[in-house]
Protein backbone atom coordinates (compact mmCIF):
# COMPACT_ATOMS: atom_id res chain seq x y z
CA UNK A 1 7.87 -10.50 -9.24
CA UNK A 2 5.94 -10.54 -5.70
CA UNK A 3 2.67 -9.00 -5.71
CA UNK A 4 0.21 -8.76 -2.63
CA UNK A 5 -1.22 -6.74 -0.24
CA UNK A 6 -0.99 -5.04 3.09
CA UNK A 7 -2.32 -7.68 5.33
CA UNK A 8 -4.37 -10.96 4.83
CA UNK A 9 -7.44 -10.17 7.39
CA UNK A 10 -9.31 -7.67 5.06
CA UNK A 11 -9.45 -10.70 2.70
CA UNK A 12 -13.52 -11.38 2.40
CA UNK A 13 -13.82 -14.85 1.74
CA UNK A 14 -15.26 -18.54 3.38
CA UNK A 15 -12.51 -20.96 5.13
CA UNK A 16 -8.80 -19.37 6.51
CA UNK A 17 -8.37 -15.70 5.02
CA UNK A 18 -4.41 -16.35 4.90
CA UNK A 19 -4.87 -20.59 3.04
CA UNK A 20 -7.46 -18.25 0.55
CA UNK A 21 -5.14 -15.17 -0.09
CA UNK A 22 -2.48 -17.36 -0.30
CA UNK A 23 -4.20 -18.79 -3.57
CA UNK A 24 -4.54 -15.26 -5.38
CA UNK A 25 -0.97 -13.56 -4.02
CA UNK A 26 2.54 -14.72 -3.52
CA UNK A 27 3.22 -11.91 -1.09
CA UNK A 28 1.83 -10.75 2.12
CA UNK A 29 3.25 -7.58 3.87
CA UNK A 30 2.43 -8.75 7.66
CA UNK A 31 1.27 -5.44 9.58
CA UNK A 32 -0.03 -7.53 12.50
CA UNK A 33 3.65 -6.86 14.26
CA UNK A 34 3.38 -3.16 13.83
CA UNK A 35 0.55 -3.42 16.18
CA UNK A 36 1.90 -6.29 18.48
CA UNK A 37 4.19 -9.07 18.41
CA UNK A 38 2.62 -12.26 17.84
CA UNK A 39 3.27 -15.69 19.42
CA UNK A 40 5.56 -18.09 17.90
CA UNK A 41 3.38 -20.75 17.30
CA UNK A 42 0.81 -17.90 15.72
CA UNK A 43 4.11 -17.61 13.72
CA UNK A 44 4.44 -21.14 12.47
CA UNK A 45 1.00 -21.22 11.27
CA UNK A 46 1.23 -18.48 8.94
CA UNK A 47 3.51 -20.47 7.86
CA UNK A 48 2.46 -23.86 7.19
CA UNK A 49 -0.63 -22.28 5.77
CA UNK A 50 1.08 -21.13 2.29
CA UNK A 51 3.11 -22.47 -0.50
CA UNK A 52 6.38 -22.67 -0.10
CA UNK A 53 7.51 -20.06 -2.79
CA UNK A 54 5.08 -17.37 -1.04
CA UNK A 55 7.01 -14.69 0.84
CA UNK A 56 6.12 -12.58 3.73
CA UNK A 57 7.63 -8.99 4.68
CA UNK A 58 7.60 -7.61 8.41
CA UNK A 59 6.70 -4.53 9.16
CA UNK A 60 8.40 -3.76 12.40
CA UNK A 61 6.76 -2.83 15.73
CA UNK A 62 5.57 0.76 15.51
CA UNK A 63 7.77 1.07 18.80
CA UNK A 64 10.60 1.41 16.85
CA UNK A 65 9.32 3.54 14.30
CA UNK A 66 6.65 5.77 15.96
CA UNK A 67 7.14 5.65 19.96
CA UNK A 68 11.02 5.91 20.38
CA UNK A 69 12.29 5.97 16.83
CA UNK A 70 15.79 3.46 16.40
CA UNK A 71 16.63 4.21 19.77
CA UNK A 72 19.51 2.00 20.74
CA UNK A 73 18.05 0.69 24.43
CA UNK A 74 17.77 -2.38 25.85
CA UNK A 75 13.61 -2.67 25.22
CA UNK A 76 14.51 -1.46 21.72
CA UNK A 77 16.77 -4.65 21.01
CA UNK A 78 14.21 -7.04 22.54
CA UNK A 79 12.00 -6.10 20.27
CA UNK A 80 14.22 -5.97 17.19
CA UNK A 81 14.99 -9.24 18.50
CA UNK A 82 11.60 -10.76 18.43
CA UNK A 83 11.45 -9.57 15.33
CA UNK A 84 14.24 -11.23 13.78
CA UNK A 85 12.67 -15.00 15.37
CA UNK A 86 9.73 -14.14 13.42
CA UNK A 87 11.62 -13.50 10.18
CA UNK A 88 13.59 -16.61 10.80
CA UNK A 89 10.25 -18.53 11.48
CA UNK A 90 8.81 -17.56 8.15
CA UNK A 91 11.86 -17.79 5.90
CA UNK A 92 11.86 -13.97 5.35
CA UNK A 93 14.52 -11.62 4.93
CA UNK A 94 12.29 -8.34 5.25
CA UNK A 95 11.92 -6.38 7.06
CA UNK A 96 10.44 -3.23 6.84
CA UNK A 97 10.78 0.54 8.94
CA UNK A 98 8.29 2.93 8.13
CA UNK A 99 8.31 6.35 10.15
CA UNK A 100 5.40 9.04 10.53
CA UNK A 101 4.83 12.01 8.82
CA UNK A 102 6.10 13.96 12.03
CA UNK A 103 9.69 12.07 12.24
CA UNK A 104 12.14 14.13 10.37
CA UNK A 105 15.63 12.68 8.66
CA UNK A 106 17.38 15.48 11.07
CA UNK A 107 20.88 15.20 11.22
CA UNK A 108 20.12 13.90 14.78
CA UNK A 109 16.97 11.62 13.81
CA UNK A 110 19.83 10.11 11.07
CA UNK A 111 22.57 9.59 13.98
CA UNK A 112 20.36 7.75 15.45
CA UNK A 113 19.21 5.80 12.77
CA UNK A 114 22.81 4.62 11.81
CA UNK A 115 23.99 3.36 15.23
CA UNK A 116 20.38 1.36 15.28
CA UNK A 117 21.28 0.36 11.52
CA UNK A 118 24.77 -0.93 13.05
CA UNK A 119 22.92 -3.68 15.09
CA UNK A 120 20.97 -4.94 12.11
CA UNK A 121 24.56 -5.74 10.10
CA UNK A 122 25.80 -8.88 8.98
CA UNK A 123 22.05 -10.64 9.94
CA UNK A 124 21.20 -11.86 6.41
CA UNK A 125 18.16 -9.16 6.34
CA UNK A 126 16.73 -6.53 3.53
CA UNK A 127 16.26 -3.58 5.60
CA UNK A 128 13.80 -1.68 3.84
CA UNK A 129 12.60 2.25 5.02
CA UNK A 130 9.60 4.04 4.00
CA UNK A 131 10.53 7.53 5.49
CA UNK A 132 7.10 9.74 5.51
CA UNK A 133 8.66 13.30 7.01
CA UNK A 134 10.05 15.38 4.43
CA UNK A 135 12.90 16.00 3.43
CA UNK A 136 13.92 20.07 4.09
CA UNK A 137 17.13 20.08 1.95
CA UNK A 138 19.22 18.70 -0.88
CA UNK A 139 21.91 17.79 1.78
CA UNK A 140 18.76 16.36 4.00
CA UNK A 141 18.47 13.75 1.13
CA UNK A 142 22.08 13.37 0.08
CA UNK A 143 22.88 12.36 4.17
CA UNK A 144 19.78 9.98 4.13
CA UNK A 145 21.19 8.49 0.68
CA UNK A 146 24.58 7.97 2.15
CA UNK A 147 23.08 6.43 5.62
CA UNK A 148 21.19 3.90 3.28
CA UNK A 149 24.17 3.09 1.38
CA UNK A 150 26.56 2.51 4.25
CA UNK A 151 23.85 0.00 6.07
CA UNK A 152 22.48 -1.49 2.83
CA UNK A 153 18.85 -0.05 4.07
CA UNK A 154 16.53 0.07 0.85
CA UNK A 155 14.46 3.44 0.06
CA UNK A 156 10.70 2.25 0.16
CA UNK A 157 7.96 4.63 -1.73
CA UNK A 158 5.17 4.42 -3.48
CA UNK A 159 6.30 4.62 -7.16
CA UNK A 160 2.95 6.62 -8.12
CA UNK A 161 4.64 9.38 -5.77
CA UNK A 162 8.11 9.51 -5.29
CA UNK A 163 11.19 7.44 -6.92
CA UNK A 164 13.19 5.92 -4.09
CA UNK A 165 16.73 7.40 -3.16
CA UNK A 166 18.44 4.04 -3.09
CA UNK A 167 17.85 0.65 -3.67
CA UNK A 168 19.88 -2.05 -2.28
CA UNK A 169 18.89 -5.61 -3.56
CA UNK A 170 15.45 -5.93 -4.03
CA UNK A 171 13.10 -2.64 -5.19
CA UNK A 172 10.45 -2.58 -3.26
CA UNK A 173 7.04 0.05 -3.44
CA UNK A 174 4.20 0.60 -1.41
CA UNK A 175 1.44 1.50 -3.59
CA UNK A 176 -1.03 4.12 -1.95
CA UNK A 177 -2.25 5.85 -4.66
CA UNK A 178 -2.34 9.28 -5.54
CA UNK A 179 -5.39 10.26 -3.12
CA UNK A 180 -5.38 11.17 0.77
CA UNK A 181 -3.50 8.38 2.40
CA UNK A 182 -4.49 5.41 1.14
CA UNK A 183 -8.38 6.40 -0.60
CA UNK A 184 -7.52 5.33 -3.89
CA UNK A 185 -8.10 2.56 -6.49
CA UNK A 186 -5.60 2.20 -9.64
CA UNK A 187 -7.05 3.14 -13.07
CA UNK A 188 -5.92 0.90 -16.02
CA UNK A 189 -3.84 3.55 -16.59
CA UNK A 190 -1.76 3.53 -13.57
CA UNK A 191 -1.74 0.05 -13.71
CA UNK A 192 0.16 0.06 -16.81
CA UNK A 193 2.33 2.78 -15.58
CA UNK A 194 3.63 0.79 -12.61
CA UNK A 195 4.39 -1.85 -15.09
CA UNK A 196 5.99 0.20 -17.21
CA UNK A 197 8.35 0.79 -15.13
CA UNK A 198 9.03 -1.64 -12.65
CA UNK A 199 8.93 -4.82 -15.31
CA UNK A 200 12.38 -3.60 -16.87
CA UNK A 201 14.07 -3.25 -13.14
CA UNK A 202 12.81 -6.88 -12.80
CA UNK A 203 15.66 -8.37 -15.16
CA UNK A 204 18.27 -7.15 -12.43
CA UNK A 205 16.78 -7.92 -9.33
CA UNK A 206 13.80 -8.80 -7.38
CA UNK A 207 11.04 -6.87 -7.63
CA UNK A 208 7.94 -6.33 -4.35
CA UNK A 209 4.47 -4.66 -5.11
CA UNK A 210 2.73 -4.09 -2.23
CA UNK A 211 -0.68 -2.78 -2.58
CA UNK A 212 -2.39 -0.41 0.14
CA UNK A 213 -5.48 1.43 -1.39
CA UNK A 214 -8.66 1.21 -0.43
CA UNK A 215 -9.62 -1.41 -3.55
CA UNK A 216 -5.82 -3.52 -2.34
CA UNK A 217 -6.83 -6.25 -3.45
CA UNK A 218 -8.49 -5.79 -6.82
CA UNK A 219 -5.58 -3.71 -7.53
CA UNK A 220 -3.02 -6.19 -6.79
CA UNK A 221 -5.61 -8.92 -8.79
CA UNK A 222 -5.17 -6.01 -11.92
CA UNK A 223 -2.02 -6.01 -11.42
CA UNK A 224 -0.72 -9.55 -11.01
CA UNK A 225 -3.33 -10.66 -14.32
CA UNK A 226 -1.38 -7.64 -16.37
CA UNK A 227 2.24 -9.03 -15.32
CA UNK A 228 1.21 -12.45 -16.40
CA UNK A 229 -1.36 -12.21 -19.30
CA UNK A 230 -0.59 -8.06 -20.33
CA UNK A 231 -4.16 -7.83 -20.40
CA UNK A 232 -6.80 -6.02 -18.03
CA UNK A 233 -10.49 -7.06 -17.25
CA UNK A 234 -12.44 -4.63 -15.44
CA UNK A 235 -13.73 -5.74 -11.94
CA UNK A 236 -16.49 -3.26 -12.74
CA UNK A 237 -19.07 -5.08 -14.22
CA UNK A 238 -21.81 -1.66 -14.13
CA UNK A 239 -21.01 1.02 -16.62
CA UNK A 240 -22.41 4.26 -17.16
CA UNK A 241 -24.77 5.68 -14.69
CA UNK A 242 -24.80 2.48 -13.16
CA UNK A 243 -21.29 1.99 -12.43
CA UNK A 244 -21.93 5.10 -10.45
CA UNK A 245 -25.28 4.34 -8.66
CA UNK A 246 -23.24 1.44 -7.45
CA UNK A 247 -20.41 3.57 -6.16
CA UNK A 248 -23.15 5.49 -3.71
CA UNK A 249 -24.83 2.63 -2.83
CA UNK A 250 -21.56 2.17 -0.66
CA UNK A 251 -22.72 5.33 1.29
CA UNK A 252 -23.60 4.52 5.05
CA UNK A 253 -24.42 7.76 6.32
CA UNK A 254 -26.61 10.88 5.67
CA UNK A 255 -26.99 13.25 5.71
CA UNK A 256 -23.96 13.99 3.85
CA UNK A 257 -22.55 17.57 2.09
CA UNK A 258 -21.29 17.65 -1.36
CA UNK A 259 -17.76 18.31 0.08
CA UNK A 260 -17.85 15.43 2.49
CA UNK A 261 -18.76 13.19 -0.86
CA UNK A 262 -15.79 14.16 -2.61
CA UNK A 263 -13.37 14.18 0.33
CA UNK A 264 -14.46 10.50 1.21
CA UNK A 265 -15.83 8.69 -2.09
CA UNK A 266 -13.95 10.98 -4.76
CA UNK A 267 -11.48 8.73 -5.20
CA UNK A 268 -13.81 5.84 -6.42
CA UNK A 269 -13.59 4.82 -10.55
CA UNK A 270 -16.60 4.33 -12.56
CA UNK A 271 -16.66 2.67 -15.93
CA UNK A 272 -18.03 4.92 -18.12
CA UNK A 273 -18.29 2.85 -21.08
CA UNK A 274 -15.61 -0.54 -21.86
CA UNK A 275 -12.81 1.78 -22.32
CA UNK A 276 -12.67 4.41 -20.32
CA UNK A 277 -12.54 5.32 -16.75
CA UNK A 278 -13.09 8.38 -14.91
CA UNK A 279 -13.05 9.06 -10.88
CA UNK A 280 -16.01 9.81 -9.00
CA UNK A 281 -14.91 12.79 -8.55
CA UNK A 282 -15.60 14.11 -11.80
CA UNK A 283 -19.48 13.56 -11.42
CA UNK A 284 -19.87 14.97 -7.44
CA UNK A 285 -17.94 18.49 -8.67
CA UNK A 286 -21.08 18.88 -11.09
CA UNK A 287 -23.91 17.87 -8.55
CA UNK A 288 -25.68 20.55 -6.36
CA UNK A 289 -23.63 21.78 -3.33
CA UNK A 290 -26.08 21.08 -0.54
CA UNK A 291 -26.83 18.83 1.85
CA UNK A 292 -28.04 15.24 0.41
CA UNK A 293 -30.53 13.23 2.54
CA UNK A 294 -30.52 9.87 0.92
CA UNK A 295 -29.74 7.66 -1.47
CA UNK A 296 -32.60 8.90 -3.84
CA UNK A 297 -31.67 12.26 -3.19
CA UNK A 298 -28.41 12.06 -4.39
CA UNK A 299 -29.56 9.16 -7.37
CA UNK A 300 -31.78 11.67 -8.99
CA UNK A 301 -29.03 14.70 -9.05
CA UNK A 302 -26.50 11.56 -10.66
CA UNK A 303 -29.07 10.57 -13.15
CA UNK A 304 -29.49 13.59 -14.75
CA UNK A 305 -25.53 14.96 -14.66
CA UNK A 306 -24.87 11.62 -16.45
CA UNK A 307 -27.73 12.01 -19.39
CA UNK A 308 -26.47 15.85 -19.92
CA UNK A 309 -22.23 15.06 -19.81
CA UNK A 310 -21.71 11.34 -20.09
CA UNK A 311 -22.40 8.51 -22.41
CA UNK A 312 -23.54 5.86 -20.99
């Protein structure tokens, strides 16, 4: 099983970010050439800066994805092109499509998509395709299904969500969470759910976790310690009120409204006692809904919600 995280350069620690993450992970998801295509020595350096055994993914240039969507034209190919050097450069066979929210699997968007598909045969690859625009129809998914099928593309979700459609060689999920986009940390519980069931697919073929939540990578840490030990120590070392003082300490800006908490720190766990877990959304729907001014604004209203409904 690879487990890892969306990108190395979030990774908080002294010395090279990719030689340290490379010590906790055996899987990177590289979403630098969704932005831009890096040089080829850049390339190289990723790398000779891992293990051997540890395995990148590419997540292709958002130009075929977002700006002109598997358009078969000559920039189009270059591109795909580039891409493929980089694969070959870091002894990876994904690579990875993911489309917006606005890009729809029409019957034209899927046209499209299979003559682009048609270029990428026969190149030793694992297409993979995270398709974010609904689907409007049973026959919507059915023609997507086939189109994967035909051009051996694999159906990327995030398990916590949505099961994929089809799966070609290796099953591979991007792990969001069940928040707004990607604010969300995995409870122990969902952490054993995504076990559950992904360890049994793991006796047919290879298996990917990628991690994207705001907490990546503690959750891929959870995760990765579970798969190998089937045990979970909590990276929360507060509990009770604490655990909670700690999440608002993270707050940057007030004033702030009671709905502004919960849209943007909601999502947060606290450890209530050692063996349970609740969001912090579960203590800001009690609080006062007004305006907070600071810190010890908000600490006081906390304190006294956790004496009255919680143990601590």
């Amino acid at each position: 099983m690879f487990i890892g995280c969306g990108g190395w350069h979030y990774f908080n620690a002294p010395g090279d970010k990719l030689v340290n993450y490379s010590k906790l992970y055996n899987f990177v998801e590289v979403n630098t050439t969704f932005y831009q295509l890096p040089k080829f020595s850049i390339v190289k350096k990723w790398r000779s800066k891992v293990p051997r055994n540890f395995m990148f993914a590419i997540k292709a240039n958002k130009v075929l994805s977002h700006d002109a969507p598997f358009q078969v034209t000559e920039s189009n190919l270059k591109i795909l092109d580039y891409l493929l050097k980089i694969c070959k450069l870091l002894g990876s066979s994904f690579l990875l499509f993911q489309t917006p929210v606005y890009y729809h699997p029409s019957k034209q968007n899927l046209s499209k998509a299979a003559l682009f598909f048609e270029h990428l045969q026969g190149k030793n690859l694992e297409l993979l395709w995270e398709i974010r625009g609904p689907f409007s129809s049973f026959f919507q998914r059915d023609q997507f299904k086939s189109l994967c099928r035909k051009y051996k593309v694999t159906h990327v979700t995030d398990i916590l969500r949505e099961l994929p459609l089809h799966v070609e060689h290796t099953f591979y999920t991007r792990i969001f969470g069940r928040g707004n986009g990607n604010k969300w940390e995995l409870s122990n519980k969902e952490i054993k759910d995504v076990y559950s069931f992904i360890k049994p697919i793991e006796t047919d073929r290879k298996v990917v976790v990628s991690f994207h939540t705001m907490r990546m990578e503690n959750d891929a840490i959870k995760f990765g310690q579970y798969n190998k030990t089937n045990t979970l120590l909590s990276y929360l070392p507060e509990i009770g009120v604490k655990s909670a003082l700690k999440s608002i300490k993270e707050l940057n800006q007030y004033p702030i409204s009671k709905k502004i908490l919960l849209a943007e720190h909601g999502w947060k766990l606290l450890q209530v006692n050692e063996n349970e877990q609740i969001r912090l959304s579960k203590v800001l729907n009690i609080i006062e809904d007004r305006i907070y001014n600071n810190y010890y604004d908000l600490k006081g209203q906390i304190q006294e919600i956790f004496s009255k409904n919680f143990n601590n």
